[in-house]
Amino acid sequence: MNEVSDAVRLREFWDTRYANFDLSESGWMNAAAGLNERIYACKAQALRKAIAALGLRRDRPWSVLDGGCGQGYFARFYREAFPAATYVGVDISQRAVDHLHRAIPDVEFHAADLCSWHDPRGRTFDLVQSLEVLHLILDDDAMARALARLAGLVAPAGALLVTAASVDNTAQRSNYLRHRSAAFWNRTIASLGLRVAASRPIYYWLPAGGPANKYLRYGLTRLGTRVLYVLDRSAFHLGLPQPATVGVDSRMRLVTLQRV
Ligand SMILES: C[S@@+](CC[C@H](N)C(=O)[O-])C[C@H]1O[C@@H](n2cnc3c(N)ncnc32)[C@H](O)[C@@H]1O
């Protein structure tokens, strides 16, 4: 698939998938709303840690660009957690962006492909993030171009935050998910003059919906999403190693990239 047809596919896919703009549409399609809320809470916790480590504070003005902003979870996150920050969202789905213009009218959103988007005002941003997006771009050149565009939007002392699964070999799991190998990431990052400043785990096993053992899983699932979440957070904070069976979704990491 070439870059142009990948962009057309992505736009059609996401314009179709966004129906009610709930978290299961931008998050885990097969998970219920309650589980998606907890999965998003894990992402927000990892994001807060990454932001704190960069010295970006709640009471100071700074700017953030959200590449692939979805239905607006992180626009709302920044408004609440960092009200002094200026947030700009970009998403390939015109339908999502039309919704965002109606739902959060005081925030700036653009409908565009990250592989080719130029900020009309030529700005750079203290923080550029793109969470759960790059593995959706199936064409490797297009993905590398999106990363290059995002890197070009980072202010001189700023940082780029992306999610990436930790996998040994590139694997296309379905007709819409492609997880690149560590070697691909390392090569691409180095070619852009970037370095990995930090790489944070996000989950223990929550996106997998609980443990792999079917009896344990059945029992825990019956106790409810809150119990699954508390167990995930406890194992995570204790630093327990993830089970080998956990699956690639749970192995997603939040990676901080900065200029060399
Ligand atoms: C899995 S959702 C994640 C949304 C958001 N980052 C979040 O974590 O809630 C992926 C989003 O990326 C957008 N997207 C996919 N490819 C894109 C591209 N090439 N340029 C801009 N947005 C893209 C989709 O439209 C979708 O809204």
Tab-separated table of C-alpha atoms and ligand atoms in Angstrom:
chain	number	residue	atom	x	y	z
A	1	MET	CA	0.000	0.000	0.000
A	2	ASN	CA	1.375	3.414	-0.860
A	3	GLU	CA	1.201	6.511	1.304
A	4	VAL	CA	-1.728	8.165	-0.504
A	5	SER	CA	-3.966	5.097	-0.412
A	6	ASP	CA	-3.022	4.521	3.245
A	7	ALA	CA	-4.223	8.051	4.066
A	8	VAL	CA	-7.493	7.497	2.158
A	9	ARG	CA	-8.015	4.181	3.966
A	10	LEU	CA	-7.320	5.757	7.359
A	11	ARG	CA	-9.730	8.641	6.760
A	12	GLU	CA	-12.510	6.302	5.631
A	13	PHE	CA	-11.870	3.857	8.467
A	14	TRP	CA	-11.980	6.518	11.196
A	15	ASP	CA	-14.834	8.493	9.692
A	16	THR	CA	-16.850	5.261	9.797
A	17	ARG	CA	-15.699	4.141	13.213
A	18	TYR	CA	-16.637	7.399	14.956
A	19	ALA	CA	-20.387	7.062	15.475
A	20	ASN	CA	-21.107	8.211	19.041
A	21	PHE	CA	-17.637	9.584	19.930
A	22	ASP	CA	-17.335	7.395	22.997
A	23	LEU	CA	-14.115	5.971	24.403
A	24	SER	CA	-14.509	2.536	22.834
A	25	GLU	CA	-14.287	4.162	19.394
A	26	SER	CA	-10.923	5.831	20.012
A	27	GLY	CA	-9.806	3.208	22.527
A	28	TRP	CA	-10.280	-0.568	22.624
A	29	MET	CA	-13.108	-1.449	20.257
A	30	ASN	CA	-14.078	-4.704	21.971
A	31	ALA	CA	-13.926	-3.351	25.507
A	32	ALA	CA	-16.953	-1.874	27.259
A	33	ALA	CA	-17.131	1.812	28.182
A	34	GLY	CA	-16.169	1.123	31.821
A	35	LEU	CA	-13.018	-0.783	30.892
A	36	ASN	CA	-12.052	1.863	28.349
A	37	GLU	CA	-12.390	4.559	31.021
A	38	ARG	CA	-9.887	2.677	33.204
A	39	ILE	CA	-7.552	2.028	30.268
A	40	TYR	CA	-7.595	5.764	29.532
A	41	ALA	CA	-6.923	6.478	33.217
A	42	CYS	CA	-3.729	4.362	32.917
A	43	LYS	CA	-2.690	6.324	29.807
A	44	ALA	CA	-3.340	9.626	31.588
A	45	GLN	CA	-1.216	8.515	34.576
A	46	ALA	CA	1.729	7.639	32.307
A	47	LEU	CA	1.279	10.946	30.481
A	48	ARG	CA	1.301	12.948	33.729
A	49	LYS	CA	4.576	11.250	34.735
A	50	ALA	CA	6.168	12.012	31.365
A	51	ILE	CA	5.036	15.650	31.537
A	52	ALA	CA	6.328	16.042	35.106
A	53	ALA	CA	9.701	14.566	34.114
A	54	LEU	CA	9.962	17.223	31.391
A	55	GLY	CA	9.444	19.960	33.987
A	56	LEU	CA	6.204	21.163	32.367
A	57	ARG	CA	4.057	22.510	35.196
A	58	ARG	CA	0.374	23.126	35.757
A	59	ASP	CA	0.864	26.793	36.661
A	60	ARG	CA	3.044	27.735	33.664
A	61	PRO	CA	1.948	28.445	30.089
A	62	TRP	CA	3.265	26.007	27.511
A	63	SER	CA	1.973	24.515	24.288
A	64	VAL	CA	0.970	21.008	23.271
A	65	LEU	CA	0.095	19.510	19.903
A	66	ASP	CA	-1.922	16.267	19.924
A	67	GLY	CA	-1.377	14.341	16.674
A	68	GLY	CA	-4.324	11.980	16.132
A	69	CYS	CA	-6.432	13.583	18.853
A	70	GLY	CA	-9.433	11.264	18.370
A	71	GLN	CA	-12.697	12.239	20.048
A	72	GLY	CA	-11.045	14.693	22.455
A	73	TYR	CA	-10.090	12.749	25.580
A	74	PHE	CA	-6.738	14.504	25.825
A	75	ALA	CA	-8.131	17.927	24.898
A	76	ARG	CA	-10.286	17.569	28.014
A	77	PHE	CA	-7.368	16.120	29.998
A	78	TYR	CA	-5.176	19.166	29.291
A	79	ARG	CA	-7.986	21.608	29.993
A	80	GLU	CA	-8.475	20.102	33.443
A	81	ALA	CA	-4.930	19.095	34.406
A	82	PHE	CA	-2.963	21.897	32.725
A	83	PRO	CA	-5.346	24.840	32.263
A	84	ALA	CA	-2.496	27.255	31.479
A	85	ALA	CA	-1.332	25.120	28.526
A	86	THR	CA	-2.396	25.880	24.950
A	87	TYR	CA	-3.643	22.726	23.244
A	88	VAL	CA	-4.016	22.101	19.497
A	89	GLY	CA	-5.474	18.843	18.127
A	90	VAL	CA	-5.041	17.323	14.656
A	91	ASP	CA	-6.881	14.270	13.359
A	92	ILE	CA	-7.355	12.689	9.954
A	93	SER	CA	-11.064	12.099	10.614
A	94	GLN	CA	-13.111	15.070	9.414
A	95	ARG	CA	-16.052	13.579	11.286
A	96	ALA	CA	-14.139	13.576	14.593
A	97	VAL	CA	-12.904	17.131	14.043
A	98	ASP	CA	-16.397	18.395	13.130
A	99	HIS	CA	-17.617	16.824	16.378
A	100	LEU	CA	-14.771	18.417	18.359
A	101	HIS	CA	-15.504	21.869	16.917
A	102	ARG	CA	-19.060	21.496	18.220
A	103	ALA	CA	-18.209	19.818	21.541
A	104	ILE	CA	-15.176	21.927	22.572
A	105	PRO	CA	-15.582	25.135	20.543
A	106	ASP	CA	-12.920	27.140	22.369
A	107	VAL	CA	-10.126	24.716	21.374
A	108	GLU	CA	-8.238	24.614	18.052
A	109	PHE	CA	-8.601	21.446	15.969
A	110	HIS	CA	-7.499	20.662	12.420
A	111	ALA	CA	-8.626	17.844	10.126
A	112	ALA	CA	-5.436	16.645	8.430
A	113	ASP	CA	-3.074	13.752	7.809
A	114	LEU	CA	-0.061	13.844	10.145
A	115	CYS	CA	2.162	12.755	7.260
A	116	SER	CA	1.623	16.064	5.492
A	117	TRP	CA	0.198	18.564	8.018
A	118	HIS	CA	1.813	21.997	8.233
A	119	ASP	CA	0.699	24.287	10.995
A	120	PRO	CA	-0.869	27.264	9.170
A	121	ARG	CA	0.740	29.551	11.753
A	122	GLY	CA	4.176	27.931	11.527
A	123	ARG	CA	4.347	27.283	15.271
A	124	THR	CA	6.412	24.789	17.182
A	125	PHE	CA	5.185	23.209	20.431
A	126	ASP	CA	6.819	22.510	23.805
A	127	LEU	CA	5.209	19.097	23.744
A	128	VAL	CA	4.020	17.083	20.754
A	129	GLN	CA	2.188	13.855	21.504
A	130	SER	CA	0.773	11.118	19.338
A	131	LEU	CA	-0.798	8.355	21.395
A	132	GLU	CA	-2.044	5.109	19.852
A	133	VAL	CA	-1.733	6.474	16.322
A	134	LEU	CA	1.517	5.518	14.566
A	135	HIS	CA	0.802	1.762	14.607
A	136	LEU	CA	-2.409	2.496	12.659
A	137	ILE	CA	-0.425	3.795	9.683
A	138	LEU	CA	0.363	0.616	7.764
A	139	ASP	CA	2.810	2.020	5.234
A	140	ASP	CA	6.297	2.141	6.798
A	141	ASP	CA	7.422	5.177	4.797
A	142	ALA	CA	4.253	7.049	5.722
A	143	MET	CA	4.724	6.179	9.389
A	144	ALA	CA	8.334	7.433	9.276
A	145	ARG	CA	7.133	10.591	7.537
A	146	ALA	CA	4.480	11.178	10.208
A	147	LEU	CA	7.145	10.806	12.895
A	148	ALA	CA	9.390	13.254	11.011
A	149	ARG	CA	6.523	15.772	10.730
A	150	LEU	CA	5.757	15.450	14.421
A	151	ALA	CA	9.446	15.876	15.298
A	152	GLY	CA	9.579	18.998	13.112
A	153	LEU	CA	6.775	20.534	15.173
A	154	VAL	CA	8.688	20.227	18.454
A	155	ALA	CA	10.163	23.452	19.872
A	156	PRO	CA	13.990	23.491	20.247
A	157	ALA	CA	13.991	22.341	23.895
A	158	GLY	CA	10.721	20.430	23.621
A	159	ALA	CA	9.796	16.757	23.493
A	160	LEU	CA	7.800	14.292	21.436
A	161	LEU	CA	5.711	11.623	23.195
A	162	VAL	CA	4.590	8.574	21.248
A	163	THR	CA	3.226	5.161	22.120
A	164	ALA	CA	5.047	2.125	20.785
A	165	ALA	CA	4.775	-1.558	21.583
A	166	SER	CA	7.903	-3.302	22.605
A	167	VAL	CA	8.204	-6.061	19.969
A	168	ASP	CA	11.244	-7.888	18.560
A	169	ASN	CA	9.895	-8.231	15.028
A	170	THR	CA	7.556	-6.006	13.043
A	171	ALA	CA	4.123	-7.607	13.029
A	172	GLN	CA	0.953	-6.624	11.214
A	173	ARG	CA	-1.704	-8.059	13.487
A	174	SER	CA	-4.701	-7.188	11.372
A	175	ASN	CA	-5.666	-5.082	8.391
A	176	TYR	CA	-5.338	-1.954	10.517
A	177	LEU	CA	-2.554	-2.467	13.094
A	178	ARG	CA	1.175	-2.668	12.424
A	179	HIS	CA	3.599	-2.830	15.334
A	180	ARG	CA	7.165	-1.984	14.321
A	181	SER	CA	10.222	-3.697	15.707
A	182	ALA	CA	12.612	-2.012	18.107
A	183	ALA	CA	15.166	-2.024	15.248
A	184	PHE	CA	12.760	-0.066	12.992
A	185	TRP	CA	12.090	2.464	15.751
A	186	ASN	CA	15.773	2.864	16.632
A	187	ARG	CA	16.720	3.406	12.989
A	188	THR	CA	13.929	5.914	12.365
A	189	ILE	CA	14.513	7.823	15.595
A	190	ALA	CA	18.268	8.088	14.922
A	191	SER	CA	17.680	9.255	11.328
A	192	LEU	CA	15.614	12.159	12.706
A	193	GLY	CA	18.342	13.248	15.127
A	194	LEU	CA	16.257	12.121	18.105
A	195	ARG	CA	17.037	10.003	21.145
A	196	VAL	CA	14.882	8.077	23.592
A	197	ALA	CA	14.893	10.150	26.771
A	198	ALA	CA	12.493	7.802	28.599
A	199	SER	CA	10.291	4.802	27.904
A	200	ARG	CA	7.494	4.132	30.389
A	201	PRO	CA	5.205	1.126	30.679
A	202	ILE	CA	1.511	2.063	30.809
A	203	TYR	CA	-0.282	-1.112	31.931
A	204	TYR	CA	0.146	-4.414	33.684
A	205	TRP	CA	-2.531	-6.357	31.775
A	206	LEU	CA	-5.631	-4.172	31.662
A	207	PRO	CA	-6.045	-3.848	27.841
A	208	ALA	CA	-6.035	-7.671	27.686
A	209	GLY	CA	-9.064	-7.558	30.026
A	210	GLY	CA	-7.316	-9.424	32.847
A	211	PRO	CA	-5.206	-12.548	33.339
A	212	ALA	CA	-4.837	-15.199	30.635
A	213	ASN	CA	-5.908	-18.088	32.905
A	214	LYS	CA	-9.557	-18.602	31.960
A	215	TYR	CA	-10.801	-19.560	35.445
A	216	LEU	CA	-9.063	-16.629	37.123
A	217	ARG	CA	-10.186	-14.340	34.350
A	218	TYR	CA	-13.801	-15.492	34.621
A	219	GLY	CA	-13.796	-14.941	38.384
A	220	LEU	CA	-12.130	-11.535	38.247
A	221	THR	CA	-14.273	-10.304	35.371
A	222	ARG	CA	-17.374	-11.113	37.408
A	223	LEU	CA	-16.074	-8.907	40.214
A	224	GLY	CA	-16.154	-5.945	37.821
A	225	THR	CA	-13.937	-3.509	35.994
A	226	ARG	CA	-12.987	-1.623	39.149
A	227	VAL	CA	-11.393	-4.744	40.657
A	228	LEU	CA	-9.488	-5.450	37.421
A	229	TYR	CA	-8.247	-1.866	37.439
A	230	VAL	CA	-7.145	-1.916	41.099
A	231	LEU	CA	-5.286	-5.194	40.519
A	232	ASP	CA	-3.636	-3.801	37.390
A	233	ARG	CA	-2.531	-0.650	39.227
A	234	SER	CA	-1.269	-2.617	42.236
A	235	ALA	CA	0.817	-4.989	40.080
A	236	PHE	CA	2.023	-2.030	38.010
A	237	HIS	CA	3.115	0.056	41.001
A	238	LEU	CA	4.767	-2.956	42.634
A	239	GLY	CA	6.754	-3.328	39.411
A	240	LEU	CA	5.708	-6.949	38.870
A	241	PRO	CA	6.955	-8.260	35.518
A	242	GLN	CA	4.187	-8.525	32.930
A	243	PRO	CA	3.084	-12.116	32.239
A	244	ALA	CA	4.511	-13.475	28.960
A	245	THR	CA	0.953	-14.065	27.727
A	246	VAL	CA	-0.118	-10.448	28.167
A	247	GLY	CA	-0.392	-9.406	24.504
A	248	VAL	CA	0.938	-6.468	22.573
A	249	ASP	CA	-1.750	-3.943	23.621
A	250	SER	CA	-0.674	-4.206	27.241
A	251	ARG	CA	2.971	-3.903	26.213
A	252	MET	CA	2.452	-0.413	24.742
A	253	ARG	CA	4.917	2.067	26.217
A	254	LEU	CA	4.936	5.836	26.385
A	255	VAL	CA	8.199	6.942	24.820
A	256	THR	CA	9.711	10.409	25.300
A	257	LEU	CA	11.860	11.530	22.363
A	258	GLN	CA	14.139	14.544	22.432
A	259	ARG	CA	16.766	15.986	20.123
A	260	VAL	CA	20.231	14.490	20.432
B	1	LIG	C1	-6.805	4.836	18.405
B	1	LIG	S1	-7.326	6.490	18.109
B	1	LIG	C2	-6.456	7.342	19.407
B	1	LIG	C3	-6.955	8.745	19.618
B	1	LIG	C4	-6.248	9.525	20.730
B	1	LIG	N1	-4.858	9.721	20.475
B	1	LIG	C5	-6.459	8.825	22.038
B	1	LIG	O1	-5.508	8.213	22.555
B	1	LIG	O2	-7.588	8.906	22.538
B	1	LIG	C6	-6.357	6.913	16.689
B	1	LIG	C7	-6.687	8.267	16.089
B	1	LIG	O3	-5.669	8.608	15.152
B	1	LIG	C8	-6.270	9.193	14.017
B	1	LIG	N2	-5.343	8.990	12.884
B	1	LIG	C9	-4.981	7.818	12.304
B	1	LIG	N3	-4.104	8.034	11.327
B	1	LIG	C10	-3.900	9.367	11.271
B	1	LIG	C11	-3.107	10.198	10.430
B	1	LIG	N4	-2.346	9.692	9.454
B	1	LIG	N5	-3.141	11.534	10.634
B	1	LIG	C12	-3.924	12.061	11.625
B	1	LIG	N6	-4.695	11.312	12.442
B	1	LIG	C13	-4.685	9.982	12.260
B	1	LIG	C14	-7.591	8.483	13.879
B	1	LIG	O4	-8.535	9.221	13.126
B	1	LIG	C15	-7.996	8.307	15.340
B	1	LIG	O5	-8.779	9.380	15.784
